[in-house]
Amino acid sequence: MVNIILFLLCFWCGAVPFSYLIGLLFGKDVRDFGQDHNPGPTNSFKAGGAALGIPSLVLDFLKGAIPVFMSTSTYDLSPVAFVLVCIAPVVGHMFTPLLNFKGGKGITTTFGIWSGLMLWEVPVFLGSFFTLSVILKHFSKGSTNDKLTVVIASLMLTLVVFLTFHNHKLFALAVINSILLIAAQFREVFGI
C-alpha cells in the first residue's frame, strides 16, 4: 500500500505543470511558443525570457528531485517499487492529467530524479552532454537536431549507468527513463 501511495504522490508532484502555471501569471500560454508547443521550460524561456524560464526550470527540476529523494531515502523499496516511484515524476510531467495528458518532454524532470538519487554522477554527465549540445548548436547556427541530441543523451544515460553502477534497479530505471525521453521527442509521430 505504501508503494502505491508513494507512486501516486511522486506522479502528482510531476504532474503539476509549473511552466504552464507560471506562464499564466505572465499572461502567456507557453504552449503557444516553440515548435513542439509543450508546457516545458524551453518554451517558457521562449515565451518570457529568464523571468519566466528560470522559475519554470527550477520547479520542473525540483518536482523530480524532492519526491524521489524523500521516497528513496525514507523507505526501503523493492526493485520494482523503486523504479516505479523514481520514474513517476517524469511520467506525471509528460502525461499530466491537468493538461489533458499532454505535458512536457521530461528532460528537466529527468535531471531532477537522477539528482534526487545521487548527488553528482549522472546529473553531471547529463548536464555536460546537454551543455555541449547547446554550444554546438550555437556555433552551427542552430542546425544541430535537438531530437537527435536527446536520443543520444538518453542512450548514453543507460550506458553510463550500466558501466558505472552495476546496479539492476538503476539500470532498469535508466532504460525506462530513456525510452520515455526518446518517445517524447517523437510524440507527434507516435501520437502520444
Short mmCIF file of C-alpha atoms in Angstrom, two decimals:
data_model
loop_
_atom_site.label_atom_id
_atom_site.label_comp_id
_atom_site.label_asym_id
_atom_site.label_seq_id
_atom_site.Cartn_x
_atom_site.Cartn_y
_atom_site.Cartn_z
CA MET A 1 0.00 0.00 0.00
CA VAL A 2 2.86 2.38 0.84
CA ASN A 3 4.38 1.77 -2.60
CA ILE A 4 1.13 2.74 -4.35
CA ILE A 5 0.81 5.89 -2.25
CA LEU A 6 4.45 6.85 -2.96
CA PHE A 7 3.96 6.26 -6.68
CA LEU A 8 0.83 8.41 -6.74
CA LEU A 9 2.47 11.19 -4.71
CA CYS A 10 5.51 11.22 -7.00
CA PHE A 11 3.30 11.10 -10.09
CA TRP A 12 1.21 14.07 -8.92
CA CYS A 13 4.33 16.05 -7.97
CA GLY A 14 5.48 15.56 -11.56
CA ALA A 15 2.04 16.31 -12.97
CA VAL A 16 1.97 19.90 -11.72
CA PRO A 17 2.58 21.91 -14.93
CA PHE A 18 4.72 24.67 -13.40
CA SER A 19 5.80 26.13 -16.75
CA TYR A 20 2.18 26.46 -17.81
CA LEU A 21 1.05 27.91 -14.46
CA ILE A 22 3.89 30.43 -14.26
CA GLY A 23 3.20 31.40 -17.86
CA LEU A 24 -0.40 32.18 -16.92
CA LEU A 25 0.91 34.58 -14.25
CA PHE A 26 2.71 36.38 -17.08
CA GLY A 27 -0.44 36.30 -19.21
CA LYS A 28 1.06 33.78 -21.63
CA ASP A 29 0.32 30.19 -22.56
CA VAL A 30 3.78 28.68 -23.03
CA ARG A 31 2.23 26.05 -25.30
CA ASP A 32 1.83 28.77 -27.92
CA PHE A 33 5.62 29.03 -28.24
CA GLY A 34 8.25 26.79 -29.78
CA GLN A 35 7.92 24.18 -32.47
CA ASP A 36 6.66 21.44 -30.15
CA HIS A 37 4.06 23.55 -28.27
CA ASN A 38 4.56 21.73 -24.99
CA PRO A 39 4.37 23.13 -21.46
CA GLY A 40 8.06 22.90 -20.64
CA PRO A 41 10.88 25.21 -19.54
CA THR A 42 12.30 25.64 -23.07
CA ASN A 43 9.04 27.16 -24.25
CA SER A 44 8.88 29.20 -21.03
CA PHE A 45 12.18 30.83 -21.98
CA LYS A 46 10.80 31.50 -25.46
CA ALA A 47 7.60 32.95 -24.03
CA GLY A 48 9.06 35.24 -21.39
CA GLY A 49 12.83 35.03 -21.23
CA ALA A 50 14.68 34.33 -17.99
CA ALA A 51 11.94 35.81 -15.79
CA LEU A 52 9.58 33.06 -16.89
CA GLY A 53 12.09 30.38 -17.88
CA ILE A 54 14.27 30.16 -14.76
CA PRO A 55 11.43 29.59 -12.24
CA SER A 56 9.91 27.03 -14.62
CA LEU A 57 13.25 25.25 -14.98
CA VAL A 58 13.91 25.18 -11.23
CA LEU A 59 10.44 23.97 -10.32
CA ASP A 60 10.40 21.26 -13.01
CA PHE A 61 13.77 20.09 -11.66
CA LEU A 62 12.61 20.12 -8.04
CA LYS A 63 9.38 18.24 -8.76
CA GLY A 64 11.59 15.31 -9.76
CA ALA A 65 14.38 15.68 -7.21
CA ILE A 66 12.43 16.22 -3.99
CA PRO A 67 9.89 13.38 -4.14
CA VAL A 68 12.47 10.87 -5.39
CA PHE A 69 15.00 11.84 -2.72
CA MET A 70 12.39 11.73 0.05
CA SER A 71 10.91 8.41 -1.10
CA THR A 72 14.17 6.54 -1.67
CA SER A 73 15.93 7.83 1.44
CA THR A 74 12.95 7.18 3.73
CA TYR A 75 11.65 3.81 2.51
CA ASP A 76 13.32 0.51 1.68
CA LEU A 77 11.66 -0.09 -1.68
CA SER A 78 11.61 -3.33 -3.63
CA PRO A 79 13.35 -3.13 -7.03
CA VAL A 80 10.03 -2.77 -8.89
CA ALA A 81 8.68 -0.18 -6.45
CA PHE A 82 11.98 1.73 -6.64
CA VAL A 83 11.80 2.01 -10.43
CA LEU A 84 8.11 2.94 -10.45
CA VAL A 85 8.44 5.56 -7.72
CA CYS A 86 11.54 7.10 -9.32
CA ILE A 87 10.06 7.30 -12.82
CA ALA A 88 6.66 8.56 -11.58
CA PRO A 89 7.54 12.31 -11.65
CA VAL A 90 8.71 12.05 -15.27
CA VAL A 91 5.56 10.16 -16.27
CA GLY A 92 3.46 12.73 -14.41
CA HIS A 93 5.22 15.58 -16.19
CA MET A 94 4.89 14.02 -19.63
CA PHE A 95 1.28 12.86 -19.23
CA THR A 96 -0.21 15.34 -16.81
CA PRO A 97 -3.95 14.86 -16.31
CA LEU A 98 -4.12 18.60 -15.58
CA LEU A 99 -3.47 19.38 -19.28
CA ASN A 100 -5.38 16.51 -20.92
CA PHE A 101 -2.35 14.21 -20.66
CA LYS A 102 -0.25 16.49 -22.91
CA GLY A 103 2.73 17.52 -20.84
CA GLY A 104 6.37 18.33 -21.44
CA LYS A 105 9.22 16.20 -22.71
CA GLY A 106 10.58 15.30 -19.27
CA ILE A 107 14.18 16.40 -19.70
CA THR A 108 14.37 18.77 -16.73
CA THR A 109 12.39 16.41 -14.51
CA THR A 110 14.79 13.63 -15.53
CA PHE A 111 17.66 15.76 -14.24
CA GLY A 112 15.66 16.09 -11.06
CA ILE A 113 15.02 12.41 -10.45
CA TRP A 114 18.66 11.48 -11.03
CA SER A 115 19.82 14.32 -8.78
CA GLY A 116 17.43 13.06 -6.12
CA LEU A 117 19.02 9.62 -6.38
CA MET A 118 22.67 10.57 -6.50
CA LEU A 119 24.46 13.77 -5.75
CA TRP A 120 26.54 14.26 -8.86
CA GLU A 121 27.47 11.32 -11.08
CA VAL A 122 24.65 11.00 -13.62
CA PRO A 123 23.37 14.60 -13.33
CA VAL A 124 26.87 15.94 -14.10
CA PHE A 125 27.12 13.66 -17.13
CA LEU A 126 23.69 14.71 -18.43
CA GLY A 127 24.39 18.37 -17.73
CA SER A 128 27.70 18.21 -19.55
CA PHE A 129 26.15 16.49 -22.55
CA PHE A 130 23.32 18.99 -22.89
CA THR A 131 25.68 21.94 -22.33
CA LEU A 132 27.92 20.65 -25.10
CA SER A 133 24.89 20.24 -27.39
CA VAL A 134 23.82 23.84 -26.73
CA ILE A 135 27.34 25.09 -27.52
CA LEU A 136 27.46 23.05 -30.72
CA LYS A 137 24.02 24.29 -31.70
CA HIS A 138 25.12 27.89 -31.15
CA PHE A 139 28.26 27.55 -33.27
CA SER A 140 26.48 25.59 -36.00
CA LYS A 141 23.84 28.32 -36.24
CA GLY A 142 21.06 26.06 -34.93
CA SER A 143 21.45 23.23 -37.41
CA THR A 144 22.09 20.57 -34.74
CA ASN A 145 19.00 18.46 -34.35
CA ASP A 146 17.61 18.77 -30.80
CA LYS A 147 15.79 15.46 -31.07
CA LEU A 148 18.98 13.66 -32.03
CA THR A 149 20.77 15.22 -29.07
CA VAL A 150 18.13 13.93 -26.65
CA VAL A 151 18.15 10.47 -28.25
CA ILE A 152 21.95 10.22 -27.95
CA ALA A 153 21.92 11.55 -24.37
CA SER A 154 19.19 9.07 -23.44
CA LEU A 155 21.14 6.13 -24.85
CA MET A 156 24.33 7.39 -23.18
CA LEU A 157 22.47 7.68 -19.85
CA THR A 158 21.66 3.98 -20.00
CA LEU A 159 25.23 3.08 -20.95
CA VAL A 160 26.80 5.26 -18.23
CA VAL A 161 24.53 3.83 -15.54
CA PHE A 162 25.24 0.27 -16.70
CA LEU A 163 29.02 0.71 -16.83
CA THR A 164 29.37 2.84 -13.71
CA PHE A 165 27.00 1.49 -11.10
CA HIS A 166 26.41 -2.22 -11.84
CA ASN A 167 23.04 -1.85 -10.15
CA HIS A 168 19.99 -3.57 -11.63
CA LYS A 169 17.50 -1.08 -10.17
CA LEU A 170 19.35 1.94 -11.54
CA PHE A 171 19.85 0.28 -14.92
CA ALA A 172 16.13 -0.58 -15.20
CA LEU A 173 15.27 3.00 -14.27
CA ALA A 174 17.71 4.35 -16.88
CA VAL A 175 16.26 2.12 -19.60
CA ILE A 176 12.65 3.13 -18.86
CA ASN A 177 13.63 6.79 -18.50
CA SER A 178 15.47 6.69 -21.82
CA ILE A 179 12.53 5.08 -23.61
CA LEU A 180 10.19 7.78 -22.28
CA LEU A 181 12.55 10.61 -23.28
CA ILE A 182 13.02 9.23 -26.78
CA ALA A 183 9.27 8.66 -27.21
CA ALA A 184 8.60 12.25 -26.08
CA GLN A 185 10.89 13.58 -28.80
CA PHE A 186 8.70 11.94 -31.40
CA ARG A 187 5.37 12.39 -29.64
CA GLU A 188 3.69 13.67 -32.75
CA VAL A 189 4.91 10.61 -34.69
CA PHE A 190 3.76 8.14 -32.04
CA GLY A 191 0.54 10.04 -31.36
CA ILE A 192 1.14 10.31 -27.60
#
